[in-house]
Amino acid sequence: MNTATRKTQEHFGQTLQQVQRLLQRHKLVEGMVHRQDMPRHELVEKLVHRQHLAELSLKLDRLHPADIADLLEALPQPDRLTIWELVRNERDGEILLEVSDAVRESLLSAMDSREIIAAAGRLETDELADLAPDLPEHVLSEVMRGLGEDERAQLQSALSYAEHEVGAIMDFDMVTIREDITLQTVLRYLRRFDDLPANTDKLFVIDRDRGFKGVLPLTRLLLNAPDRRVAEVMARDAVTFAPDGRADDAARAFERYDLVSAPVLDSNQRVIGRLTVDDMVDVIRDDSDVLSLAGLKEEDLFSSIWKSARNRGPWLALNICTAFVASRVIGAFETTIAQLVALATLMPIVSGIGGNSGTQTMTLIIRGLALGQITGGNARRLIAKEMGIALLNGMVWGAALGLIAGWLYRQPPLGLVMMGAMVLSLQVAALAAILVPLSMQKLGRDPAYGSSVLLTAITDSMGFFIFLGLATMFLI
């Protein structure tokens, strides 16, 4: 963890503790006032209420929307709603965009239609497109009626693309210019803006039909003579994206070429939007979500027991099924285990090491898929390499464990079985660790989603089967 990240986490931790103390103090004093039987009780209670919440409100006003979003995610539901009520109305939309989907759902459920419409109405079209899937249908219809014709068309366009496509996250706020004007004219045009769109490092050059011609980086605009024309200094070999392209591919391109912004072109090569680096950071963050490895959809840390159980249920049900399979594998060798009790103590070692080895391989595979490094052309070579690594590790560590097992139980043949089981189990683990994420991607699913759960099921079942099967063949 670098210094900047550590300092950011420490700052957030301090802010969270301060907010929690203020909330606790408010609850304590409010509870004391409730227990007192005094004249003008309601007036005293109201004054105390305002006194403590005013300090919280002032604290929130000083925080960035992203920091408030983190606070909301870190607080239980009652405290979260207390903080949410203190946020100024004009900031609601920004914060709703920053929080996780699960927390956003809880906040929206606490708002009435009028509040949601007001919050959504303050957002840009591309931001509204991000929020739209979570809005009630009648609220979205009301918001769209309040948009201009161009904005409504942009929103409908963004909503027509799948969540993982470029068109769903593209930004419509950009600066376009013509190639036949001078740089002096461009500068005069820019001075008419109160502010440039965020992450504007280049201007998009178009013709009369919005056909894309190139980009004019701001550095070239500032460093060239004002009387030169845009066509003379613009870059024609710019990186562009199609709206139906994959967002994760675009994120990798941003990382590879150090992009800040890039145009999105339709099939007729007309500029219809742009991608920015902050959108790509969100894509990368979503792709690296550790919850997906465990088969979990995004979950609110403080959601109800019922919601959390329902979210985790499907994969737990799968685990139960695979556990029954593993138990039946062991049950098939009850006679073998009864004759050689040492097998019961050694077989978890085989399956456990196989699972750990497979997890290492699977992590590399998922990372390679995310970076676009694994293709049909190199997949076979990758499988051969990982199988070779598994063979080497199986022989080395299998031999070590075999010697230990043979010495502990005074049975050299048991040590040989242990070594053979390690070699075969690691081979199976490596193969499963490659094929599971590759198969998930082939089916159009996130390669990381649930891969760890499936890998554990395979390595446990096959580890038990291999070890007990070898023991039955050579020891009984």
XYZ file of C-alpha atoms in Angstrom:
476
model
C 0.000 0.000 0.000
C 1.524 3.350 -1.031
C 1.738 6.400 1.223
C -1.052 8.330 -0.519
C -3.485 5.424 -0.232
C -2.634 4.908 3.431
C -3.123 8.601 4.222
C -6.454 8.629 2.386
C -7.667 5.618 4.387
C -6.462 7.182 7.651
C -8.272 10.435 6.827
C -11.486 8.567 6.057
C -11.152 6.546 9.249
C -10.831 9.725 11.294
C -13.825 11.296 9.558
C -15.922 8.178 10.144
C -15.032 8.150 13.842
C -15.926 11.842 14.191
C -19.302 11.306 12.533
C -20.005 8.241 14.674
C -19.178 10.219 17.846
C -21.506 13.041 16.813
C -24.282 10.550 16.071
C -23.754 8.808 19.401
C -23.791 12.118 21.280
C -26.992 13.140 19.498
C -28.702 9.846 20.413
C -27.535 10.077 24.030
C -28.778 13.620 24.621
C -31.994 12.990 22.718
C -32.652 9.948 24.892
C -32.044 11.950 28.078
C -34.482 14.659 26.963
C -37.114 12.016 26.218
C -36.838 10.666 29.776
C -37.206 14.103 31.394
C -40.645 15.328 32.426
C -40.311 19.076 32.134
C -42.330 22.061 30.881
C -42.043 22.906 27.234
C -40.568 19.458 26.624
C -41.021 19.604 22.835
C -39.200 22.942 22.544
C -36.190 21.694 24.527
C -36.059 18.495 22.498
C -36.177 20.425 19.235
C -33.360 22.764 20.310
C -31.123 19.869 21.394
C -31.922 18.040 18.171
C -30.932 21.021 16.049
C -27.794 21.748 18.044
C -26.178 18.378 17.480
C -27.374 17.823 13.931
C -26.146 21.276 12.905
C -22.584 20.202 13.700
C -23.040 17.059 11.627
C -24.526 19.049 8.766
C -21.567 21.449 8.799
C -19.178 18.488 8.733
C -20.959 16.998 5.711
C -20.925 20.289 3.800
C -17.127 20.207 3.882
C -16.857 16.689 2.466
C -16.582 15.633 -1.177
C -19.589 13.635 -2.497
C -17.367 10.548 -2.805
C -16.386 10.828 0.876
C -20.029 11.158 1.902
C -20.796 8.078 -0.184
C -18.106 6.132 1.694
C -19.566 7.318 4.993
C -23.052 6.159 4.019
C -21.729 2.727 3.061
C -19.916 2.411 6.399
C -22.920 3.235 8.599
C -25.839 1.033 9.734
C -29.224 1.780 8.196
C -30.648 4.128 10.916
C -27.467 6.230 11.088
C -27.211 6.206 7.304
C -30.666 7.688 6.930
C -29.907 10.319 9.578
C -26.839 11.420 7.610
C -28.758 11.268 4.331
C -31.406 13.643 5.662
C -28.680 16.151 6.580
C -27.153 16.240 3.095
C -28.135 19.342 1.164
C -30.731 18.514 -1.494
C -28.647 19.866 -4.354
C -25.956 17.250 -3.590
C -28.279 14.224 -3.543
C -27.769 13.335 -7.210
C -23.955 13.436 -7.047
C -23.880 11.220 -3.962
C -26.346 8.707 -5.396
C -23.942 8.241 -8.307
C -21.010 7.562 -5.971
C -22.559 4.980 -3.639
C -22.752 1.274 -4.416
C -25.866 -0.136 -6.076
C -27.019 -1.813 -2.871
C -26.715 1.348 -0.767
C -28.313 3.443 -3.510
C -31.336 1.184 -3.364
C -31.717 1.791 0.380
C -31.406 5.571 -0.063
C -33.893 5.733 -2.915
C -36.400 3.711 -0.906
C -36.238 6.407 1.806
C -36.981 9.213 -0.679
C -40.359 10.174 -2.101
C -40.894 10.665 -5.827
C -40.593 14.439 -5.615
C -37.164 14.217 -3.951
C -35.881 11.664 -6.465
C -37.069 13.764 -9.409
C -35.371 16.858 -7.962
C -32.101 14.952 -7.410
C -32.106 13.395 -10.882
C -33.006 16.707 -12.522
C -29.687 18.214 -11.408
C -27.592 15.581 -13.187
C -26.001 15.676 -16.623
C -27.452 13.343 -19.242
C -24.648 10.778 -18.988
C -24.889 10.797 -15.184
C -28.637 10.352 -15.381
C -28.071 7.333 -17.636
C -25.999 5.727 -14.853
C -28.749 6.342 -12.310
C -31.741 5.538 -14.552
C -31.765 1.706 -14.081
C -32.353 2.187 -10.333
C -35.160 4.737 -10.656
C -38.851 3.796 -10.459
C -40.412 3.790 -13.903
C -42.838 6.635 -13.195
C -40.007 8.763 -11.783
C -37.828 8.158 -14.851
C -40.725 9.113 -17.128
C -41.235 12.341 -15.177
C -37.525 13.175 -15.348
C -37.409 12.536 -19.099
C -40.368 14.852 -19.644
C -38.318 17.617 -18.043
C -35.413 17.160 -20.472
C -34.878 18.996 -23.715
C -35.285 17.151 -26.989
C -31.533 16.660 -27.500
C -30.981 15.543 -23.912
C -33.872 13.085 -24.116
C -32.422 11.586 -27.301
C -28.995 11.277 -25.641
C -30.473 9.550 -22.604
C -32.452 7.102 -24.733
C -29.311 6.391 -26.735
C -27.267 5.644 -23.608
C -30.001 3.403 -22.186
C -30.131 1.380 -25.407
C -26.689 -0.106 -24.732
C -25.849 -2.942 -22.363
C -24.190 -2.105 -19.064
C -20.787 -3.433 -20.176
C -20.741 -1.491 -23.469
C -19.027 1.818 -24.184
C -22.288 3.513 -25.175
C -23.730 2.992 -21.693
C -20.975 5.028 -20.011
C -20.049 7.615 -22.633
C -20.199 11.325 -21.810
C -22.122 13.775 -24.003
C -20.512 16.920 -22.594
C -17.610 17.735 -24.940
C -16.121 20.513 -27.065
C -16.089 20.135 -30.853
C -14.556 22.457 -33.437
C -14.151 22.669 -37.230
C -10.856 22.043 -39.012
C -11.022 25.108 -41.271
C -10.818 27.745 -38.509
C -7.739 29.320 -36.924
C -6.420 28.641 -33.464
C -7.207 32.248 -32.574
C -10.868 31.578 -33.371
C -10.758 28.445 -31.215
C -9.369 30.427 -28.278
C -12.082 33.059 -28.625
C -14.680 30.277 -28.747
C -13.335 28.636 -25.573
C -13.393 31.938 -23.665
C -17.177 31.961 -24.067
C -17.402 28.929 -21.748
C -17.818 29.472 -18.031
C -15.973 26.191 -17.532
C -14.705 23.388 -19.751
C -16.109 19.865 -19.335
C -14.152 17.812 -16.812
C -11.134 15.905 -18.180
C -10.922 18.048 -21.320
C -7.361 17.553 -22.570
C -8.244 17.730 -26.256
C -10.911 19.153 -28.568
C -12.647 16.954 -31.144
C -12.399 18.143 -34.741
C -15.479 17.478 -36.909
C -16.915 18.458 -40.279
C -20.357 19.915 -40.984
C -22.014 16.495 -40.551
C -20.183 15.799 -37.253
C -17.859 13.426 -39.079
C -14.681 12.851 -37.100
C -11.473 14.386 -38.497
C -9.042 14.293 -35.595
C -8.280 15.826 -32.213
C -6.646 19.079 -31.169
C -4.732 18.615 -27.887
C -4.811 21.707 -25.707
C -1.009 21.725 -25.654
C -0.908 22.172 -29.442
C -3.557 24.872 -29.220
C -1.472 26.846 -26.738
C 1.988 26.282 -28.243
C 1.264 27.027 -31.922
C 0.866 30.408 -33.612
C -2.705 31.778 -33.346
C -2.975 32.332 -37.113
C -2.430 28.645 -37.945
C -5.466 26.574 -38.886
C -6.741 23.623 -36.900
C -6.163 21.245 -39.833
C -2.442 22.086 -39.766
C -1.781 21.182 -36.137
C -4.435 18.613 -35.197
C -3.653 14.916 -34.651
C -5.332 12.635 -37.171
C -4.308 9.284 -35.653
C -6.383 9.555 -32.477
C -7.629 6.545 -30.521
C -11.401 6.197 -30.978
C -14.076 3.827 -29.713
C -17.343 2.370 -30.981
C -20.435 2.606 -28.764
C -21.039 -1.159 -28.905
C -17.451 -1.971 -27.883
C -16.679 -3.509 -24.512
C -16.047 -1.053 -21.686
C -13.268 -3.186 -20.206
C -11.441 -3.171 -23.562
C -11.716 0.621 -23.580
C -10.338 0.758 -20.032
C -7.299 -1.256 -21.100
C -6.756 1.108 -24.035
C -6.893 4.112 -21.694
C -4.267 2.470 -19.518
C -2.054 1.471 -22.451
C -2.071 4.843 -24.211
C -2.336 7.069 -21.095
C -5.561 8.647 -22.324
C -7.557 11.287 -20.470
C -10.423 11.469 -22.956
C -11.284 9.897 -26.314
C -14.128 10.237 -28.851
C -16.888 7.680 -29.398
C -17.883 7.290 -33.072
C -20.956 5.670 -34.582
C -20.886 3.421 -37.655
C -20.786 6.503 -39.922
C -17.712 7.848 -38.102
C -19.676 10.691 -36.517
C -18.824 11.863 -33.000
C -21.661 10.947 -30.632
C -19.899 11.166 -27.261
C -16.630 10.673 -25.448
C -15.019 8.494 -22.786
C -13.081 9.991 -19.881
C -10.494 8.590 -17.514
C -12.771 8.812 -14.471
C -15.299 6.530 -16.198
C -12.512 4.068 -16.983
C -11.335 4.031 -13.370
C -14.864 2.998 -12.369
C -14.801 0.193 -14.948
C -11.452 -1.086 -13.679
C -12.675 -0.922 -10.089
C -15.803 -2.919 -10.946
C -13.789 -5.531 -12.848
C -11.478 -6.042 -9.863
C -14.309 -6.426 -7.354
C -13.178 -9.106 -4.909
C -16.799 -10.059 -4.126
C -17.222 -11.640 -7.538
C -14.596 -14.292 -6.728
C -16.857 -15.558 -3.966
C -19.893 -15.523 -6.246
C -21.430 -12.538 -4.473
C -23.342 -9.778 -6.132
C -22.664 -6.331 -4.684
C -23.968 -6.351 -1.128
C -24.715 -3.592 1.343
C -22.521 -4.160 4.401
C -25.442 -3.264 6.692
C -28.340 -4.688 4.723
C -30.937 -6.792 6.501
C -30.221 -10.402 7.414
C -32.861 -11.550 4.928
C -31.392 -9.591 1.998
C -27.838 -10.713 2.737
C -28.921 -14.326 3.097
C -30.844 -14.147 -0.177
C -27.799 -12.656 -1.932
C -25.495 -15.408 -0.709
C -27.996 -18.241 -0.972
C -27.475 -19.426 -4.567
C -23.765 -20.113 -4.187
C -24.244 -21.656 -0.751
C -26.798 -23.980 -2.325
C -24.222 -24.907 -4.953
C -21.661 -25.467 -2.202
C -24.051 -27.828 -0.432
C -24.463 -29.827 -3.640
C -20.711 -30.038 -4.212
C -20.155 -30.908 -0.544
C -22.557 -33.841 -0.953
C -20.563 -34.941 -3.990
C -17.334 -34.768 -1.973
C -18.943 -36.650 0.900
C -20.134 -39.398 -1.450
C -16.596 -39.670 -2.835
C -15.343 -40.245 0.716
C -18.273 -42.581 1.435
C -17.296 -44.751 -1.520
C -13.987 -45.457 0.217
C -15.306 -46.114 3.746
C -13.796 -49.584 3.768
C -10.398 -48.264 2.751
C -10.460 -45.565 5.455
C -11.578 -48.058 8.076
C -8.586 -50.295 7.311
C -6.096 -47.417 7.275
C -7.197 -44.600 9.575
C -4.162 -42.484 8.653
C -5.880 -41.693 5.353
C -8.534 -39.638 7.186
C -5.875 -37.340 8.620
C -3.889 -36.981 5.397
C -6.565 -36.482 2.746
C -7.429 -32.853 3.765
C -3.777 -31.965 3.103
C -4.008 -33.175 -0.492
C -7.233 -31.320 -1.279
C -6.121 -28.188 0.600
C -2.798 -27.845 -1.206
C -4.525 -28.550 -4.515
C -6.993 -25.747 -3.807
C -4.241 -23.281 -2.898
C -2.213 -24.127 -5.977
C -5.299 -23.797 -8.170
C -6.120 -20.393 -6.657
C -2.667 -19.099 -7.630
C -3.126 -20.268 -11.211
C -6.691 -18.954 -11.409
C -5.620 -15.498 -10.187
C -3.090 -15.259 -13.003
C -5.641 -16.452 -15.571
C -8.323 -13.972 -14.488
C -5.793 -11.147 -14.544
C -4.636 -12.212 -18.014
C -8.223 -12.273 -19.273
C -8.894 -8.834 -17.775
C -5.830 -7.411 -19.530
C -6.635 -9.129 -22.839
C -3.411 -11.147 -22.730
C -5.034 -14.558 -23.220
C -6.314 -15.457 -26.672
C -7.188 -18.594 -28.583
C -3.681 -18.582 -30.032
C -1.803 -18.759 -26.747
C -4.297 -20.641 -24.552
C -2.815 -24.073 -25.309
C 0.701 -22.899 -24.536
C -0.528 -21.395 -21.287
C -2.240 -24.640 -20.295
C 0.963 -26.588 -21.035
C 3.008 -24.154 -18.946
C 0.702 -24.287 -15.933
C 0.465 -28.068 -16.113
C 4.265 -28.193 -16.162
C 4.469 -25.954 -13.102
C 1.907 -28.131 -11.332
C 3.903 -31.266 -12.216
C 7.140 -29.800 -10.849
C 5.509 -28.534 -7.651
C 3.668 -31.820 -7.218
C 6.857 -33.856 -7.460
C 8.895 -31.599 -5.161
C 6.324 -30.969 -2.442
C 4.687 -34.364 -2.903
C 8.029 -36.002 -2.236
C 8.495 -33.869 0.882
C 5.036 -34.699 2.218
C 5.446 -38.343 1.225
C 8.638 -38.627 3.267
C 6.950 -36.996 6.265
C 3.850 -39.208 5.990
C 5.920 -42.388 5.536
C 8.087 -41.508 8.555
C 5.147 -40.539 10.810
C 3.148 -43.711 10.137
C 6.126 -46.029 9.508
C 4.656 -46.978 6.105
C 6.835 -46.059 3.092
C 4.106 -47.162 0.614
C 1.779 -44.569 2.203
C 4.405 -41.925 1.454
C 4.523 -42.988 -2.194
C 0.714 -42.821 -2.443
C 0.835 -39.358 -0.859
C 3.361 -38.201 -3.451
C 1.368 -39.624 -6.366
C -1.840 -38.044 -5.086
C -0.120 -34.644 -4.775
C 1.176 -34.796 -8.347
C -2.212 -35.748 -9.818
C -4.220 -33.361 -7.600
C -2.098 -30.369 -8.565
C -2.509 -31.312 -12.234
C -6.285 -31.383 -11.827
C -6.232 -28.100 -9.877
C -4.190 -26.344 -12.572
C -6.452 -27.581 -15.344
C -9.597 -26.541 -13.452
C -8.107 -23.148 -12.593
C -7.632 -22.458 -16.309
C -10.815 -23.962 -17.711
C -13.276 -22.477 -15.176
C -12.592 -18.772 -15.922
C -12.144 -19.475 -19.646
C -15.510 -21.236 -19.722
C -17.170 -18.392 -17.808
C -15.863 -15.910 -20.367
C -16.983 -18.150 -23.230
C -20.507 -18.100 -21.767
C -20.453 -14.309 -21.635
C -20.089 -14.127 -17.841
C -17.528 -12.354 -15.695
C -14.579 -14.817 -15.505
C -14.089 -13.971 -11.826
C -17.722 -14.432 -10.840
C -17.931 -17.506 -8.632
C -14.704 -19.013 -10.009
C -13.234 -19.500 -6.543
C -16.322 -21.402 -5.394
C -16.257 -23.712 -8.414
C -12.517 -24.297 -8.128
C -12.819 -25.312 -4.464
C -15.582 -27.765 -5.308
C -13.484 -29.423 -8.028
C -10.224 -29.601 -6.069
C -11.915 -31.011 -2.961
C -13.848 -33.724 -4.761
C -11.026 -34.764 -7.068
C -8.404 -34.512 -4.324
C -10.331 -36.959 -2.140
C -11.028 -39.279 -5.081
C -7.412 -39.382 -6.268
C -5.880 -39.919 -2.830
C -8.357 -42.521 -1.635
C -8.402 -44.207 -5.035
C -4.623 -44.641 -5.050
C -4.703 -45.852 -1.463
C -7.305 -48.476 -2.368
C -5.275 -49.666 -5.341
C -1.851 -49.883 -3.664
C -2.334 -50.119 0.097
C -5.421 -52.261 0.699
